[in-house]
Each structure stands twice: as structure tokens, then as C-alpha cells.
Amino acid sequence: YKKNIGRTIEVILNDETKMEGKLISIDEEEITVEETHGRGKKLIIKTTNILFNQIKHAKVLVTF
């Protein structure tokens, strides 16, 4: 995870919830993902902390 800080990732949680956002930081127990919704003045930035035991699958998304 450390080498992918600043990159866009997709995280699938144990309850099959899918999250997509920028990997902001990593700790011994959790990762922090920043999600953005909307555009312009309606832009909402949400920061979520996810524990490692809640993650089923995570992958880096390649953007062009």
C-alpha cells in the first residue's frame, strides 16, 4: 500500500460495498481513502478510514 499513496484505488469491503478514491495515507491498522463526488461548486470530498480487516479486495486503478 505504501508505494501507491496518491494513486486512485478501488476497495471492495467484506460486505461487498465498493469504494473508489485516492489513497491518502496508511497506518499499521487502516488506510485512508479520499472520495470525490460531483463537480464545480457541488464538489464533495469525503475522507474515509478503512481497517485492514474490513477489506476483502483492493486494487490500483490505472488512469490515462
PDB file of N, CA and C in Angstrom:
ATOM      1  N   TYR A   1       0.805  -1.197   0.000  1.00  0.00           N
ATOM      2  CA  TYR A   1       0.000   0.000   0.000  1.00  0.00           C
ATOM      3  C   TYR A   1       0.852   1.267   0.000  1.00  0.00           C
ATOM      4  N   LYS A   2       1.980   1.255   0.679  1.00  0.00           N
ATOM      5  CA  LYS A   2       2.788   2.466   0.819  1.00  0.00           C
ATOM      6  C   LYS A   2       3.234   3.041  -0.516  1.00  0.00           C
ATOM      7  N   LYS A   3       3.593   2.187  -1.461  1.00  0.00           N
ATOM      8  CA  LYS A   3       4.080   2.689  -2.745  1.00  0.00           C
ATOM      9  C   LYS A   3       2.963   3.258  -3.606  1.00  0.00           C
ATOM     10  N   ASN A   4       1.707   3.050  -3.218  1.00  0.00           N
ATOM     11  CA  ASN A   4       0.578   3.533  -4.007  1.00  0.00           C
ATOM     12  C   ASN A   4      -0.112   4.750  -3.401  1.00  0.00           C
ATOM     13  N   ILE A   5       0.499   5.388  -2.413  1.00  0.00           N
ATOM     14  CA  ILE A   5      -0.079   6.608  -1.840  1.00  0.00           C
ATOM     15  C   ILE A   5      -0.138   7.681  -2.922  1.00  0.00           C
ATOM     16  N   GLY A   6      -1.295   8.314  -3.054  1.00  0.00           N
ATOM     17  CA  GLY A   6      -1.508   9.335  -4.075  1.00  0.00           C
ATOM     18  C   GLY A   6      -2.166   8.796  -5.332  1.00  0.00           C
ATOM     19  N   ARG A   7      -2.289   7.488  -5.457  1.00  0.00           N
ATOM     20  CA  ARG A   7      -2.902   6.877  -6.632  1.00  0.00           C
ATOM     21  C   ARG A   7      -4.369   6.551  -6.357  1.00  0.00           C
ATOM     22  N   THR A   8      -5.135   6.370  -7.413  1.00  0.00           N
ATOM     23  CA  THR A   8      -6.547   6.021  -7.292  1.00  0.00           C
ATOM     24  C   THR A   8      -6.674   4.518  -7.093  1.00  0.00           C
ATOM     25  N   ILE A   9      -7.465   4.126  -6.086  1.00  0.00           N
ATOM     26  CA  ILE A   9      -7.657   2.709  -5.795  1.00  0.00           C
ATOM     27  C   ILE A   9      -9.150   2.387  -5.726  1.00  0.00           C
ATOM     28  N   GLU A  10      -9.451   1.111  -5.910  1.00  0.00           N
ATOM     29  CA  GLU A  10     -10.798   0.592  -5.736  1.00  0.00           C
ATOM     30  C   GLU A  10     -10.736  -0.423  -4.603  1.00  0.00           C
ATOM     31  N   VAL A  11     -11.598  -0.247  -3.606  1.00  0.00           N
ATOM     32  CA  VAL A  11     -11.614  -1.119  -2.439  1.00  0.00           C
ATOM     33  C   VAL A  11     -12.974  -1.792  -2.358  1.00  0.00           C
ATOM     34  N   ILE A  12     -12.973  -3.111  -2.235  1.00  0.00           N
ATOM     35  CA  ILE A  12     -14.202  -3.865  -2.022  1.00  0.00           C
ATOM     36  C   ILE A  12     -14.156  -4.365  -0.584  1.00  0.00           C
ATOM     37  N   LEU A  13     -15.169  -3.966   0.184  1.00  0.00           N
ATOM     38  CA  LEU A  13     -15.222  -4.335   1.594  1.00  0.00           C
ATOM     39  C   LEU A  13     -15.848  -5.709   1.763  1.00  0.00           C
ATOM     40  N   ASN A  14     -15.780  -6.258   2.972  1.00  0.00           N
ATOM     41  CA  ASN A  14     -16.324  -7.590   3.258  1.00  0.00           C
ATOM     42  C   ASN A  14     -17.824  -7.682   2.998  1.00  0.00           C
ATOM     43  N   ASP A  15     -18.555  -6.576   3.127  1.00  0.00           N
ATOM     44  CA  ASP A  15     -19.996  -6.581   2.875  1.00  0.00           C
ATOM     45  C   ASP A  15     -20.333  -6.249   1.418  1.00  0.00           C
ATOM     46  N   GLU A  16     -19.336  -6.400   0.514  1.00  0.00           N
ATOM     47  CA  GLU A  16     -19.458  -6.181  -0.933  1.00  0.00           C
ATOM     48  C   GLU A  16     -19.676  -4.721  -1.329  1.00  0.00           C
ATOM     49  N   THR A  17     -19.453  -3.772  -0.414  1.00  0.00           N
ATOM     50  CA  THR A  17     -19.524  -2.357  -0.735  1.00  0.00           C
ATOM     51  C   THR A  17     -18.269  -1.967  -1.503  1.00  0.00           C
ATOM     52  N   LYS A  18     -18.463  -1.218  -2.591  1.00  0.00           N
ATOM     53  CA  LYS A  18     -17.331  -0.802  -3.425  1.00  0.00           C
ATOM     54  C   LYS A  18     -17.050   0.677  -3.193  1.00  0.00           C
ATOM     55  N   MET A  19     -15.788   1.009  -2.965  1.00  0.00           N
ATOM     56  CA  MET A  19     -15.356   2.387  -2.797  1.00  0.00           C
ATOM     57  C   MET A  19     -14.243   2.670  -3.789  1.00  0.00           C
ATOM     58  N   GLU A  20     -14.229   3.900  -4.288  1.00  0.00           N
ATOM     59  CA  GLU A  20     -13.199   4.307  -5.233  1.00  0.00           C
ATOM     60  C   GLU A  20     -12.702   5.676  -4.810  1.00  0.00           C
ATOM     61  N   GLY A  21     -11.408   5.847  -4.743  1.00  0.00           N
ATOM     62  CA  GLY A  21     -10.868   7.138  -4.354  1.00  0.00           C
ATOM     63  C   GLY A  21      -9.353   7.138  -4.331  1.00  0.00           C
ATOM     64  N   LYS A  22      -8.819   8.243  -3.847  1.00  0.00           N
ATOM     65  CA  LYS A  22      -7.380   8.439  -3.797  1.00  0.00           C
ATOM     66  C   LYS A  22      -6.851   7.959  -2.451  1.00  0.00           C
ATOM     67  N   LEU A  23      -5.825   7.137  -2.484  1.00  0.00           N
ATOM     68  CA  LEU A  23      -5.198   6.651  -1.259  1.00  0.00           C
ATOM     69  C   LEU A  23      -4.378   7.779  -0.658  1.00  0.00           C
ATOM     70  N   ILE A  24      -4.776   8.225   0.532  1.00  0.00           N
ATOM     71  CA  ILE A  24      -4.137   9.373   1.173  1.00  0.00           C
ATOM     72  C   ILE A  24      -3.026   8.956   2.118  1.00  0.00           C
ATOM     73  N   SER A  25      -3.314   7.993   2.999  1.00  0.00           N
ATOM     74  CA  SER A  25      -2.301   7.580   3.967  1.00  0.00           C
ATOM     75  C   SER A  25      -2.537   6.141   4.390  1.00  0.00           C
ATOM     76  N   ILE A  26      -1.531   5.592   5.049  1.00  0.00           N
ATOM     77  CA  ILE A  26      -1.589   4.227   5.533  1.00  0.00           C
ATOM     78  C   ILE A  26      -1.026   4.199   6.946  1.00  0.00           C
ATOM     79  N   ASP A  27      -1.648   3.396   7.788  1.00  0.00           N
ATOM     80  CA  ASP A  27      -1.238   3.236   9.174  1.00  0.00           C
ATOM     81  C   ASP A  27      -1.030   1.746   9.407  1.00  0.00           C
ATOM     82  N   GLU A  28      -0.681   1.359  10.606  1.00  0.00           N
ATOM     83  CA  GLU A  28      -0.489  -0.059  10.904  1.00  0.00           C
ATOM     84  C   GLU A  28      -1.795  -0.834  10.865  1.00  0.00           C
ATOM     85  N   GLU A  29      -2.927  -0.156  11.111  1.00  0.00           N
ATOM     86  CA  GLU A  29      -4.210  -0.835  11.200  1.00  0.00           C
ATOM     87  C   GLU A  29      -5.213  -0.441  10.126  1.00  0.00           C
ATOM     88  N   GLU A  30      -4.990   0.686   9.427  1.00  0.00           N
ATOM     89  CA  GLU A  30      -6.001   1.180   8.497  1.00  0.00           C
ATOM     90  C   GLU A  30      -5.390   1.980   7.356  1.00  0.00           C
ATOM     91  N   ILE A  31      -6.221   2.201   6.330  1.00  0.00           N
ATOM     92  CA  ILE A  31      -5.860   3.087   5.237  1.00  0.00           C
ATOM     93  C   ILE A  31      -6.879   4.228   5.202  1.00  0.00           C
ATOM     94  N   THR A  32      -6.487   5.348   4.614  1.00  0.00           N
ATOM     95  CA  THR A  32      -7.378   6.492   4.468  1.00  0.00           C
ATOM     96  C   THR A  32      -7.576   6.747   2.979  1.00  0.00           C
ATOM     97  N   VAL A  33      -8.857   6.773   2.569  1.00  0.00           N
ATOM     98  CA  VAL A  33      -9.217   6.972   1.167  1.00  0.00           C
ATOM     99  C   VAL A  33     -10.042   8.246   1.052  1.00  0.00           C
ATOM    100  N   GLU A  34      -9.721   9.082   0.056  1.00  0.00           N
ATOM    101  CA  GLU A  34     -10.439  10.322  -0.186  1.00  0.00           C
ATOM    102  C   GLU A  34     -11.317  10.143  -1.416  1.00  0.00           C
ATOM    103  N   GLU A  35     -12.642  10.215  -1.227  1.00  0.00           N
ATOM    104  CA  GLU A  35     -13.599  10.079  -2.323  1.00  0.00           C
ATOM    105  C   GLU A  35     -14.086  11.468  -2.735  1.00  0.00           C
ATOM    106  N   THR A  36     -14.289  11.672  -4.035  1.00  0.00           N
ATOM    107  CA  THR A  36     -14.842  12.926  -4.521  1.00  0.00           C
ATOM    108  C   THR A  36     -16.123  12.628  -5.284  1.00  0.00           C
ATOM    109  N   HIS A  37     -17.140  13.454  -5.022  1.00  0.00           N
ATOM    110  CA  HIS A  37     -18.431  13.319  -5.692  1.00  0.00           C
ATOM    111  C   HIS A  37     -18.850  14.692  -6.220  1.00  0.00           C
ATOM    112  N   GLY A  38     -19.377  14.740  -7.429  1.00  0.00           N
ATOM    113  CA  GLY A  38     -19.847  15.992  -8.004  1.00  0.00           C
ATOM    114  C   GLY A  38     -18.753  16.757  -8.716  1.00  0.00           C
ATOM    115  N   ARG A  39     -19.152  17.956  -9.201  1.00  0.00           N
ATOM    116  CA  ARG A  39     -18.209  18.813  -9.923  1.00  0.00           C
ATOM    117  C   ARG A  39     -18.439  20.269  -9.544  1.00  0.00           C
ATOM    118  N   GLY A  40     -17.440  21.072  -9.772  1.00  0.00           N
ATOM    119  CA  GLY A  40     -17.559  22.510  -9.563  1.00  0.00           C
ATOM    120  C   GLY A  40     -17.937  22.884  -8.146  1.00  0.00           C
ATOM    121  N   LYS A  41     -18.996  23.702  -8.015  1.00  0.00           N
ATOM    122  CA  LYS A  41     -19.430  24.158  -6.698  1.00  0.00           C
ATOM    123  C   LYS A  41     -20.094  23.056  -5.890  1.00  0.00           C
ATOM    124  N   LYS A  42     -20.536  21.991  -6.545  1.00  0.00           N
ATOM    125  CA  LYS A  42     -21.205  20.888  -5.865  1.00  0.00           C
ATOM    126  C   LYS A  42     -20.237  19.759  -5.512  1.00  0.00           C
ATOM    127  N   LEU A  43     -18.942  20.037  -5.590  1.00  0.00           N
ATOM    128  CA  LEU A  43     -17.922  19.042  -5.294  1.00  0.00           C
ATOM    129  C   LEU A  43     -17.914  18.721  -3.805  1.00  0.00           C
ATOM    130  N   ILE A  44     -18.012  17.440  -3.500  1.00  0.00           N
ATOM    131  CA  ILE A  44     -17.979  16.973  -2.110  1.00  0.00           C
ATOM    132  C   ILE A  44     -16.791  16.026  -1.968  1.00  0.00           C
ATOM    133  N   ILE A  45     -15.931  16.303  -1.006  1.00  0.00           N
ATOM    134  CA  ILE A  45     -14.776  15.452  -0.732  1.00  0.00           C
ATOM    135  C   ILE A  45     -15.014  14.764   0.603  1.00  0.00           C
ATOM    136  N   LYS A  46     -14.977  13.434   0.581  1.00  0.00           N
ATOM    137  CA  LYS A  46     -15.239  12.643   1.784  1.00  0.00           C
ATOM    138  C   LYS A  46     -14.013  11.784   2.071  1.00  0.00           C
ATOM    139  N   THR A  47     -13.507  11.860   3.293  1.00  0.00           N
ATOM    140  CA  THR A  47     -12.358  11.067   3.705  1.00  0.00           C
ATOM    141  C   THR A  47     -12.846   9.926   4.591  1.00  0.00           C
ATOM    142  N   THR A  48     -12.433   8.694   4.262  1.00  0.00           N
ATOM    143  CA  THR A  48     -12.872   7.515   4.987  1.00  0.00           C
ATOM    144  C   THR A  48     -11.674   6.714   5.446  1.00  0.00           C
ATOM    145  N   ASN A  49     -11.711   6.287   6.702  1.00  0.00           N
ATOM    146  CA  ASN A  49     -10.691   5.384   7.237  1.00  0.00           C
ATOM    147  C   ASN A  49     -11.235   3.967   7.163  1.00  0.00           C
ATOM    148  N   ILE A  50     -10.460   3.048   6.613  1.00  0.00           N
ATOM    149  CA  ILE A  50     -10.889   1.660   6.446  1.00  0.00           C
ATOM    150  C   ILE A  50      -9.879   0.758   7.138  1.00  0.00           C
ATOM    151  N   LEU A  51     -10.366  -0.065   8.045  1.00  0.00           N
ATOM    152  CA  LEU A  51      -9.496  -1.025   8.734  1.00  0.00           C
ATOM    153  C   LEU A  51      -9.132  -2.161   7.785  1.00  0.00           C
ATOM    154  N   PHE A  52      -7.935  -2.714   7.947  1.00  0.00           N
ATOM    155  CA  PHE A  52      -7.485  -3.799   7.080  1.00  0.00           C
ATOM    156  C   PHE A  52      -8.385  -5.027   7.173  1.00  0.00           C
ATOM    157  N   ASN A  53      -8.958  -5.308   8.348  1.00  0.00           N
ATOM    158  CA  ASN A  53      -9.814  -6.486   8.475  1.00  0.00           C
ATOM    159  C   ASN A  53     -11.174  -6.293   7.809  1.00  0.00           C
ATOM    160  N   GLN A  54     -11.507  -5.085   7.351  1.00  0.00           N
ATOM    161  CA  GLN A  54     -12.748  -4.825   6.625  1.00  0.00           C
ATOM    162  C   GLN A  54     -12.575  -4.961   5.116  1.00  0.00           C
ATOM    163  N   ILE A  55     -11.327  -5.020   4.642  1.00  0.00           N
ATOM    164  CA  ILE A  55     -11.043  -5.043   3.207  1.00  0.00           C
ATOM    165  C   ILE A  55     -11.044  -6.478   2.698  1.00  0.00           C
ATOM    166  N   LYS A  56     -11.876  -6.719   1.681  1.00  0.00           N
ATOM    167  CA  LYS A  56     -11.895  -8.023   1.029  1.00  0.00           C
ATOM    168  C   LYS A  56     -10.898  -8.034  -0.131  1.00  0.00           C
ATOM    169  N   HIS A  57     -10.891  -6.929  -0.907  1.00  0.00           N
ATOM    170  CA  HIS A  57     -10.029  -6.848  -2.093  1.00  0.00           C
ATOM    171  C   HIS A  57      -9.757  -5.385  -2.386  1.00  0.00           C
ATOM    172  N   ALA A  58      -8.548  -5.056  -2.795  1.00  0.00           N
ATOM    173  CA  ALA A  58      -8.186  -3.697  -3.190  1.00  0.00           C
ATOM    174  C   ALA A  58      -7.262  -3.753  -4.389  1.00  0.00           C
ATOM    175  N   LYS A  59      -7.457  -2.801  -5.324  1.00  0.00           N
ATOM    176  CA  LYS A  59      -6.561  -2.759  -6.481  1.00  0.00           C
ATOM    177  C   LYS A  59      -6.376  -1.319  -6.928  1.00  0.00           C
ATOM    178  N   VAL A  60      -5.248  -1.060  -7.557  1.00  0.00           N
ATOM    179  CA  VAL A  60      -4.915   0.258  -8.088  1.00  0.00           C
ATOM    180  C   VAL A  60      -5.574   0.396  -9.451  1.00  0.00           C
ATOM    181  N   LEU A  61      -6.254   1.523  -9.669  1.00  0.00           N
ATOM    182  CA  LEU A  61      -6.880   1.781 -10.956  1.00  0.00           C
ATOM    183  C   LEU A  61      -5.914   2.571 -11.833  1.00  0.00           C
ATOM    184  N   VAL A  62      -5.749   2.123 -13.047  1.00  0.00           N
ATOM    185  CA  VAL A  62      -4.855   2.769 -13.994  1.00  0.00           C
ATOM    186  C   VAL A  62      -5.644   3.839 -14.744  1.00  0.00           C
ATOM    187  N   THR A  63      -5.154   5.074 -14.723  1.00  0.00           N
ATOM    188  CA  THR A  63      -5.820   6.172 -15.427  1.00  0.00           C
ATOM    189  C   THR A  63      -4.916   6.685 -16.532  1.00  0.00           C
ATOM    190  N   PHE A  64      -5.520   7.086 -17.622  1.00  0.00           N
ATOM    191  CA  PHE A  64      -4.769   7.594 -18.779  1.00  0.00           C
ATOM    192  C   PHE A  64      -5.056   9.045 -18.991  1.00  0.00           C
TER     193      PHE A  64
END
